[in-house]
CSV table of C-alpha atoms in Angstrom, one decimal:
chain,number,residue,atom,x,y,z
A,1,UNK,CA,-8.4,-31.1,-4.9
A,2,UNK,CA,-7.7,-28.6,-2.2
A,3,UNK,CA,-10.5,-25.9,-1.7
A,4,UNK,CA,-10.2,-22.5,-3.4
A,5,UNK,CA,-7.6,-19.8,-1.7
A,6,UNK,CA,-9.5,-16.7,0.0
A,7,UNK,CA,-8.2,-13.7,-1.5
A,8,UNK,CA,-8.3,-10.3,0.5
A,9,UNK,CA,-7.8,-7.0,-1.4
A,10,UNK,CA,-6.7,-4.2,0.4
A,11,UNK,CA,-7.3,-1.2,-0.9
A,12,UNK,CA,-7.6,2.6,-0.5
A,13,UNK,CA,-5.4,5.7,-1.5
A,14,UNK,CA,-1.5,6.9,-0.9
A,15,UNK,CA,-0.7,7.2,3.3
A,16,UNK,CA,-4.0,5.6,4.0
A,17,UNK,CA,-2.2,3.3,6.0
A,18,UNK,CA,-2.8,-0.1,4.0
A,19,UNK,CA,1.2,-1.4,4.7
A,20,UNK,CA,0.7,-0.7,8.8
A,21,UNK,CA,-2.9,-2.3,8.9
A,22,UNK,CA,-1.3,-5.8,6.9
A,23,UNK,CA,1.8,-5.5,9.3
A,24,UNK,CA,-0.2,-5.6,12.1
A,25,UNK,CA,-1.9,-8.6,10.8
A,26,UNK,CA,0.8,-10.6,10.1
A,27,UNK,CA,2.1,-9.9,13.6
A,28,UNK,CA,-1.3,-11.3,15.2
A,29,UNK,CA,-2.1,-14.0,12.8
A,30,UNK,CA,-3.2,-16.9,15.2
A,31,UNK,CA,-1.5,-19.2,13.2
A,32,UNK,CA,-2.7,-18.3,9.7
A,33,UNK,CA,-0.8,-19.5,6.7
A,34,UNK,CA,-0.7,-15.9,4.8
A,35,UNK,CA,0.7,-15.1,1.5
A,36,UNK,CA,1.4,-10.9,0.8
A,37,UNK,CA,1.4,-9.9,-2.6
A,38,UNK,CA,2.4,-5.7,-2.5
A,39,UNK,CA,2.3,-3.7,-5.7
A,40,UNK,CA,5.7,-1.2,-5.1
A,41,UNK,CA,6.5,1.7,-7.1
A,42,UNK,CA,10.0,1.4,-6.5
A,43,UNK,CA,13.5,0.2,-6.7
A,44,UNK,CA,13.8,-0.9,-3.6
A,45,UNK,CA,11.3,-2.8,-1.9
A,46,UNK,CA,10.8,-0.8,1.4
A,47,UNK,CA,6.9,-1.9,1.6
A,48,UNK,CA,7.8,-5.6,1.3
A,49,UNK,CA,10.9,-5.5,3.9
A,50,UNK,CA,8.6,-3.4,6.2
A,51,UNK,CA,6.3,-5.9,6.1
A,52,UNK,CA,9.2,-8.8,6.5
A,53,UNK,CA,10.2,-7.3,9.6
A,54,UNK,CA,7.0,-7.7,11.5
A,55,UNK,CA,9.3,-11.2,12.7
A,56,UNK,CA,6.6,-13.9,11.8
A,57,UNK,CA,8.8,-15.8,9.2
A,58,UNK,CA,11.1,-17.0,12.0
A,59,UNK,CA,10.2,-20.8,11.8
A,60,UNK,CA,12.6,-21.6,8.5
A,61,UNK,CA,10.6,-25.5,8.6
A,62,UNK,CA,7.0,-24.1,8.5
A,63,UNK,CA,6.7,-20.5,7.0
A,64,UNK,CA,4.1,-18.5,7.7
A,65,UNK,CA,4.1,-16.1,5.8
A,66,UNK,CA,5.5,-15.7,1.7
A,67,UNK,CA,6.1,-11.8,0.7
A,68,UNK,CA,6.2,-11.3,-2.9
A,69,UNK,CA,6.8,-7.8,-3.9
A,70,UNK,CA,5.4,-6.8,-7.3
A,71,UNK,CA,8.5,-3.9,-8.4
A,72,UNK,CA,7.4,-2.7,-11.6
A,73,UNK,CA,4.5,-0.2,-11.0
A,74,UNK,CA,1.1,0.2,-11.6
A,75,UNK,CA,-1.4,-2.6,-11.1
A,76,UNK,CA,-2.4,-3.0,-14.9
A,77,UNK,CA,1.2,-3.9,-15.6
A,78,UNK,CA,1.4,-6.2,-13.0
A,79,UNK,CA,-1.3,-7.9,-13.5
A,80,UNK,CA,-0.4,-8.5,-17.1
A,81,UNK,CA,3.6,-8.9,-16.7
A,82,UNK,CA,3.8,-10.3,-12.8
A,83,UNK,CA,0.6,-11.4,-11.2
A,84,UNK,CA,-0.3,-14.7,-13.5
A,85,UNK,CA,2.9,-16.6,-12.7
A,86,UNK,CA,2.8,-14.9,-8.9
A,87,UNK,CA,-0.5,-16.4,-8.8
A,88,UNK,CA,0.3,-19.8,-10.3
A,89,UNK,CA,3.3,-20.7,-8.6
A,90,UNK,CA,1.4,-19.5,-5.1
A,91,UNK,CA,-1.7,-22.0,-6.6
A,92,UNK,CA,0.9,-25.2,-6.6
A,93,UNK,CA,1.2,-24.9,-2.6
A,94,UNK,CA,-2.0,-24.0,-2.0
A,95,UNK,CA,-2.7,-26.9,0.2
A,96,UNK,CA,0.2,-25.2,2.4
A,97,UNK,CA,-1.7,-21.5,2.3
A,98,UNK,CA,-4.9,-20.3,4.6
A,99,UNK,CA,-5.5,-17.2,2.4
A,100,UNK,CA,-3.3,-14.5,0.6
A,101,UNK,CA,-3.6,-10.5,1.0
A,102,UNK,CA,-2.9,-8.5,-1.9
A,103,UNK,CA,-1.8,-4.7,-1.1
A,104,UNK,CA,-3.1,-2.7,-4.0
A,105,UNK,CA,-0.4,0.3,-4.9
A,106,UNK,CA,-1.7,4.0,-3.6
A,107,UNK,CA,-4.2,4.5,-6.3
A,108,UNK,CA,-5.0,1.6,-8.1
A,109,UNK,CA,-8.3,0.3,-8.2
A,110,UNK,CA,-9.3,-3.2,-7.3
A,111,UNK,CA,-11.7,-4.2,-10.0
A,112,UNK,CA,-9.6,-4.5,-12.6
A,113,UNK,CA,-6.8,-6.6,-10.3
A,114,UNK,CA,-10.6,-8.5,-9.7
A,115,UNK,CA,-11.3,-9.6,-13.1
A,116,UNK,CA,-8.1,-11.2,-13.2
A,117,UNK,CA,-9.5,-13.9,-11.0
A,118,UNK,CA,-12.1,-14.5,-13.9
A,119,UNK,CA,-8.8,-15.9,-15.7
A,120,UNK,CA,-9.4,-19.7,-16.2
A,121,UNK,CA,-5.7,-20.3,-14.7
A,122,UNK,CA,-6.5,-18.6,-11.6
A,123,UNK,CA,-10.4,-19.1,-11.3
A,124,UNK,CA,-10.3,-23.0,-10.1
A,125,UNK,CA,-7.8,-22.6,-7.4
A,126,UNK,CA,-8.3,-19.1,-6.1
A,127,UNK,CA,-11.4,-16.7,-5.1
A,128,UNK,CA,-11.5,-13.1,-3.9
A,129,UNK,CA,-13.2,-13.1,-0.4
A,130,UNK,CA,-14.1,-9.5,-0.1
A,131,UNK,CA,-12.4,-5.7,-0.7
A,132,UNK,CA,-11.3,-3.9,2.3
A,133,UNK,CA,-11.1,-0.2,1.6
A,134,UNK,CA,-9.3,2.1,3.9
A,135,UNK,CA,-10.0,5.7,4.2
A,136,UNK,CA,-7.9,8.3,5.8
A,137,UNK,CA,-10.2,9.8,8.7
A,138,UNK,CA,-8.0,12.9,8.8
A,139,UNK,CA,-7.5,13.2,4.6
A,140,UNK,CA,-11.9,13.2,4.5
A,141,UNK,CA,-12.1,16.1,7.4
A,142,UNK,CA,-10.1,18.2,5.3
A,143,UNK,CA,-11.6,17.8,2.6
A,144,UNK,CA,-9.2,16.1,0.5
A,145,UNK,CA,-9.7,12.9,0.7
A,146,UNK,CA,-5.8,11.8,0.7
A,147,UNK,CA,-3.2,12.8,2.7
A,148,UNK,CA,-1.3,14.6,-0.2
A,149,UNK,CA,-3.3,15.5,-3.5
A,150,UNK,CA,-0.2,15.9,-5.7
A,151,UNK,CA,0.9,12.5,-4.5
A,152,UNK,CA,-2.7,11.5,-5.6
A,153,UNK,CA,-2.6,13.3,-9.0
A,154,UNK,CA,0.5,11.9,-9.7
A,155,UNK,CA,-0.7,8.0,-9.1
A,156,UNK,CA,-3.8,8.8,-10.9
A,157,UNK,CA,-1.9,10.0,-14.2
A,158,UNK,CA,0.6,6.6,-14.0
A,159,UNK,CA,-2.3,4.1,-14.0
A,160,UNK,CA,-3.7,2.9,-17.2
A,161,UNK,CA,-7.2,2.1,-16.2
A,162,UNK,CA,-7.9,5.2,-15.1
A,163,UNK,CA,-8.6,8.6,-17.5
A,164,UNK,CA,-6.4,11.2,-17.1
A,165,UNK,CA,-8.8,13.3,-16.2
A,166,UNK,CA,-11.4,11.9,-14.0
A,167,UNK,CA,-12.2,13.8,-11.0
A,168,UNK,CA,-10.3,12.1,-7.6
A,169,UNK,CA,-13.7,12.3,-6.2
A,170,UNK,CA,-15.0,9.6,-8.5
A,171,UNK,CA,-11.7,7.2,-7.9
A,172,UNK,CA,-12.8,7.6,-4.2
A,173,UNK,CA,-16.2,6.4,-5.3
A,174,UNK,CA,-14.6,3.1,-7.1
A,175,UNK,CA,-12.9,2.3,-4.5
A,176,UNK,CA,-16.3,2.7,-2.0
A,177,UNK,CA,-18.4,0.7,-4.6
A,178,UNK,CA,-15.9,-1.9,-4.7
A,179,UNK,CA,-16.1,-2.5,-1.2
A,180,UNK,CA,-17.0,-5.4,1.3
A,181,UNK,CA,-15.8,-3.6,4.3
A,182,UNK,CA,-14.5,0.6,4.9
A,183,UNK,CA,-11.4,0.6,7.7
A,184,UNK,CA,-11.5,4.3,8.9
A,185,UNK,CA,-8.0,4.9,10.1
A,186,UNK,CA,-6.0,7.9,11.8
A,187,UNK,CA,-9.7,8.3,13.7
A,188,UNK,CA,-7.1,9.0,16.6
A,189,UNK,CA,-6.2,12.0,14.8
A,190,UNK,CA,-9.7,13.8,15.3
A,191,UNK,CA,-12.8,14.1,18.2
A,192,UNK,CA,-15.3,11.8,18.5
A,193,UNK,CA,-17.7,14.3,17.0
A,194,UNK,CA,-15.9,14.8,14.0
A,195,UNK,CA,-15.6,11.0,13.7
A,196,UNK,CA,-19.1,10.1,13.8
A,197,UNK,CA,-19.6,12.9,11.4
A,198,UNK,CA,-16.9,11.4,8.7
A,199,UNK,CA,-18.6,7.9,9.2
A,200,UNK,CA,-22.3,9.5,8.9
A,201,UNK,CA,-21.0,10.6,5.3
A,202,UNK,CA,-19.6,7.5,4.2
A,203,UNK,CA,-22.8,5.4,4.8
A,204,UNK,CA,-24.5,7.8,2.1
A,205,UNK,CA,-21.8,7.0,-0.4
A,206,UNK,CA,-21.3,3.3,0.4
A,207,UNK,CA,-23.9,0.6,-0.9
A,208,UNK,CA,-26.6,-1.1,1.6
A,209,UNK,CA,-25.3,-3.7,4.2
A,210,UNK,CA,-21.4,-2.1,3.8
A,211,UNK,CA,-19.8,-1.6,7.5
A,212,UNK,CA,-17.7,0.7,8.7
A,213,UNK,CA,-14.9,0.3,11.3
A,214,UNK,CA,-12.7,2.7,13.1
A,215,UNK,CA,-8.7,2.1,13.4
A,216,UNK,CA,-6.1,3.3,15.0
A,217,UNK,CA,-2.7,2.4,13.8
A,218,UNK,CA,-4.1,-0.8,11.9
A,219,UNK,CA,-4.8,-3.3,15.0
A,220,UNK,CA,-8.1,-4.7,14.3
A,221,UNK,CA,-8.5,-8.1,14.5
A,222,UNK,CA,-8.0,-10.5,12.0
A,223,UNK,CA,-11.7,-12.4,12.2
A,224,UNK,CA,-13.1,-8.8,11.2
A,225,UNK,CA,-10.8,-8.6,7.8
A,226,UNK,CA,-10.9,-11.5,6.8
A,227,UNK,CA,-14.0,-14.3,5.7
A,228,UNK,CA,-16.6,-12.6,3.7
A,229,UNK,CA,-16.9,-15.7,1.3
A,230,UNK,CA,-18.0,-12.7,-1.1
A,231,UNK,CA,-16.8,-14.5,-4.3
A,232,UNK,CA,-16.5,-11.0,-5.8
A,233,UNK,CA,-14.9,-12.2,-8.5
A,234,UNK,CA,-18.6,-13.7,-10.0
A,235,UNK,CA,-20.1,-10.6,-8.7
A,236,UNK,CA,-18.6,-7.6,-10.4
A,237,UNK,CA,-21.7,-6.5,-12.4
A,238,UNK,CA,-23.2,-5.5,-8.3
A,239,UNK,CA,-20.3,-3.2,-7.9
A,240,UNK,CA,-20.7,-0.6,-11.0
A,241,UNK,CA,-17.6,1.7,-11.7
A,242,UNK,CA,-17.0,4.8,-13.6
A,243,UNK,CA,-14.3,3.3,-15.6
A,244,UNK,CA,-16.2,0.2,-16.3
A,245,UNK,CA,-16.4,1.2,-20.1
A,246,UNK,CA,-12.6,2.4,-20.2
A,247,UNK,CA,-10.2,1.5,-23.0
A,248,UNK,CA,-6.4,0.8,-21.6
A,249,UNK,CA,-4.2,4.4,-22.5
A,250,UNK,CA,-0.3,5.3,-22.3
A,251,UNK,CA,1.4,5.5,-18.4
A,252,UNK,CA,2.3,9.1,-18.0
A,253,UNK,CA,6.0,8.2,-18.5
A,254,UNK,CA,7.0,11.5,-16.3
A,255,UNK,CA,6.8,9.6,-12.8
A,256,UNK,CA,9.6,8.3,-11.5
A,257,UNK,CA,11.6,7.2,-8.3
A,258,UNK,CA,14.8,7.2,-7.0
A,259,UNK,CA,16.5,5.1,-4.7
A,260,UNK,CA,19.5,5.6,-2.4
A,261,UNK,CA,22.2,3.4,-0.7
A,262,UNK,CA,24.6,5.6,1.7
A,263,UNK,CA,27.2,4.0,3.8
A,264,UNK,CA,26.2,6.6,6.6
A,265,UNK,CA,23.8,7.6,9.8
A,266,UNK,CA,21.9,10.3,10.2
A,267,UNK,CA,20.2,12.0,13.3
A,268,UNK,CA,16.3,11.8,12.5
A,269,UNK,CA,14.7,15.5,12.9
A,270,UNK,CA,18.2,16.7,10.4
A,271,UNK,CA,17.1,14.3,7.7
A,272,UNK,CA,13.6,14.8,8.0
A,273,UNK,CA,14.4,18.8,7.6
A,274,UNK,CA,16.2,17.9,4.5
A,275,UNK,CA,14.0,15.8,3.2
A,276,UNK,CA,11.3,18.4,3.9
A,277,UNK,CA,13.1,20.7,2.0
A,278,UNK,CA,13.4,19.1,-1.1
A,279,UNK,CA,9.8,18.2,-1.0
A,280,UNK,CA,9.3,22.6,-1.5
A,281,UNK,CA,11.9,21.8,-4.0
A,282,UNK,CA,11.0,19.5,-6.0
A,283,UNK,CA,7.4,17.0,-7.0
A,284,UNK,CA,8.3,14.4,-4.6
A,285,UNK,CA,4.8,12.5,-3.6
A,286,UNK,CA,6.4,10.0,-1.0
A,287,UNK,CA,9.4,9.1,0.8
A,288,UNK,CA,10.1,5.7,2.8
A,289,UNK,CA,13.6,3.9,4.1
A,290,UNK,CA,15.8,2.6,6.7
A,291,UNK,CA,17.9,5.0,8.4
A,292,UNK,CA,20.8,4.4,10.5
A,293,UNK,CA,21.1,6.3,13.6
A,294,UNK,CA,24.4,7.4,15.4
A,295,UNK,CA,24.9,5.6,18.7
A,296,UNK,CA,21.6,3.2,18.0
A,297,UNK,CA,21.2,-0.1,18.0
A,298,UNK,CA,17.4,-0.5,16.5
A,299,UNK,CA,16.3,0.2,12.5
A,300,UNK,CA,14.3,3.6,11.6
A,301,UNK,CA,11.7,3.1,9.6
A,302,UNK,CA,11.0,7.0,7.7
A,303,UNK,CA,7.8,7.6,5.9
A,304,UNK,CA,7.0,10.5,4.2
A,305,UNK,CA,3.7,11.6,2.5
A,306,UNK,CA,4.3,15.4,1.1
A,307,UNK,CA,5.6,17.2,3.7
A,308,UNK,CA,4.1,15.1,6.9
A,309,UNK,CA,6.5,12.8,8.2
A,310,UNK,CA,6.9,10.1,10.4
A,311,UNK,CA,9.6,7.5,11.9
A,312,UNK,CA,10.1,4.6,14.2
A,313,UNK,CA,12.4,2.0,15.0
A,314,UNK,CA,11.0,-1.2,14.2
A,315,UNK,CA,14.3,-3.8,15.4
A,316,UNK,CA,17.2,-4.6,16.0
A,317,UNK,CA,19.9,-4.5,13.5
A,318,UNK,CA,20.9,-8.1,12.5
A,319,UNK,CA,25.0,-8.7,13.1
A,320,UNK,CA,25.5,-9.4,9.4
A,321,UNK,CA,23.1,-6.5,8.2
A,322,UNK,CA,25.3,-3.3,7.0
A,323,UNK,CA,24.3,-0.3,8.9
A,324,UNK,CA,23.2,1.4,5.9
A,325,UNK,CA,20.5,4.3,5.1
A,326,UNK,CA,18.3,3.2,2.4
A,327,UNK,CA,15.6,5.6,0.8
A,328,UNK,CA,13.2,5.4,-1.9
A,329,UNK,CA,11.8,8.7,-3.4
A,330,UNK,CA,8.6,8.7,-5.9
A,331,UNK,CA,7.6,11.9,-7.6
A,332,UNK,CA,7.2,13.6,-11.2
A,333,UNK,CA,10.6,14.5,-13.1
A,334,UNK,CA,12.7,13.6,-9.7
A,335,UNK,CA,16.8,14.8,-10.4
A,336,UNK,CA,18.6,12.5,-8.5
A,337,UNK,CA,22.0,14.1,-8.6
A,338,UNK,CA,20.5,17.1,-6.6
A,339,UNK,CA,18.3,14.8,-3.9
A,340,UNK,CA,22.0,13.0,-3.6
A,341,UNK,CA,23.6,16.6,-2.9
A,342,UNK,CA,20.8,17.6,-0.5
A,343,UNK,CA,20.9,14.4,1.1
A,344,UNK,CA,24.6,14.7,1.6
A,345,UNK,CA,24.8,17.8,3.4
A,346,UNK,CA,22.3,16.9,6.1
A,347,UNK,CA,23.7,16.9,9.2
A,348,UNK,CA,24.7,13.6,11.1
């Protein structure tokens, strides 16, 4: 019987910058045989297709890489609805598979999606070999923690192992005492001074013997993210939560998303402006797509978390691929028709 799968969780709040740390793994793989599982909240799939187009699939006789995106919301429902087949039908080609990474959504928390691998269907072919946490340099200088608190509320409120009213300060703390490793991202975005101060802080709240490592724009290496041999599955009881004693409750049925397909281009900075707008306008927590762009040839990628936004072109488009503007929107009580009539007058 082939060995057990490593696992890697990756975890850590909205905009933390989980999807760009995984896409710049798959693109430096050194051969690895990795499996992405990504928990969307959305119609759409933008994480998953973000992460396709990091162009290591190519070979069609000896994948590399298998995406599968996990569409229907919070962790505790895909866990109970989606994971256990996901996780079975990845177990039959395991001999084919070096490890699999599974992108936790912005705020769940990875014990739970942990005790899954307890399960007796999952527990003789699969182990979780460690919990990588990634923490938003900039969100902890200001104080906040995440890069948008309303988008952070709002994720909080939607997922059923978490109390509707628990402080975000102690989610943070889960999602520390969880950990095997802490990626510090967007360090780029402050001093040196200010960075060793962030990291100084984190060691109090981390347990004994967990590292820290700064990032910028997710290229680490892969031989620092992955091969803990943690076993963390038959471990839990070392990393104590505050929702360890939690009984499951109702989704908060108010957050929604909405999705977009237009048959048209726009210039960036006009539908940015737009989109900025609306955010004043209405509860929208995050925004990510594909635009097209008048007069070019390469794919925008658009990410939006509250009202900071950024946007890149990530490749080419392919000659049978409609140039199309695709755009998911995720947010409390969202009204589509007037997003749709925003959208339309931005200026192309």
């Amino acid at each position: 019987m082939a060995a057990k799968i490593p696992v890697t969780v990756i975890t850590g709040f909205l905009g933390s910058g989980k999807t760009t740390l995984i896409r710049q793994l798959l693109q430096n793989n050194q051969g690895r045989r990795i499996a992405v599982l990504v928990n969307e909240f959305g119609e759409l799939g933008i994480d998953g297709e973000l992460l396709r187009s990091c162009q290591v699939c190519d070979d069609a006789e000896v994948p590399t890489t298998n995406i599968v995106e996990l569409t229907n919301g919070c962790l505790c429902c895909t866990v109970q609805e989606e994971f256990l087949p996901t996780m079975q039908q990845l177990l039959e080609r395991r001999e084919n598979l070096d490890c699999i990474l599974i992108e936790t959504s912005g705020l769940a928390l990875p014990k739970p999606l942990i005790q899954a691998f307890r399960w007796p269907e999952i527990r003789t072919g699969a182990t979780v070999d460690g919990v990588v946490t990634v923490v938003d340099c900039e969100a902890v200088v200001s104080g906040t923690l995440a890069a948008n608190l309303d988008a952070l509320e709002a994720q909080r409120k939607a997922d059923p192992n978490l109390d509707h009213e628990t402080p975000i300060e102690e989610l943070f703390e889960d999602q520390l005492a969880c950990a095997d490793l802490v990626l510090l991202s967007k360090v780029d975005r402050v001093n040196a001074q200010t960075q060793t101060q962030v990291q100084n802080w984190l060691k109090q709240q981390l347990p004994p013997g967990v590292k820290i490592v700064p990032c910028e724009s997710g290229e680490i290496s892969a031989d620092v993210l992955l091969g803990f041999n943690a076993a963390v599955e038959e471990n839990l009881d070392s990393r104590p939560s505050h929702h360890d004693e939690e009984e499951d409750h109702e989704h908060d049925e108010d957050i929604n998303s909405v999705h977009f397909v237009l048959n048209r281009e726009f210039e960036p900075q006009a539908l940015v402006d737009s989109l900025k707008k609306l955010v004043q306008q209405q509860e929208i927590y995050r925004v990510k797509g594909f635009v097209a762009v008048p007069h070019k040839p390469m794919r925008l990628v658009l990410q939006g978390v509250g009202s900071r936004f950024e946007h890149f072109y990530d490749r080419l488009w392919q000659g049978n691929e409609p140039r199309e503007t695709r755009l998911v929107l995720i947010g409390r009580g969202l009204d589509k028709s007037k997003i749709a009539s925003a959208l339309l007058i931005a200026n192309c």
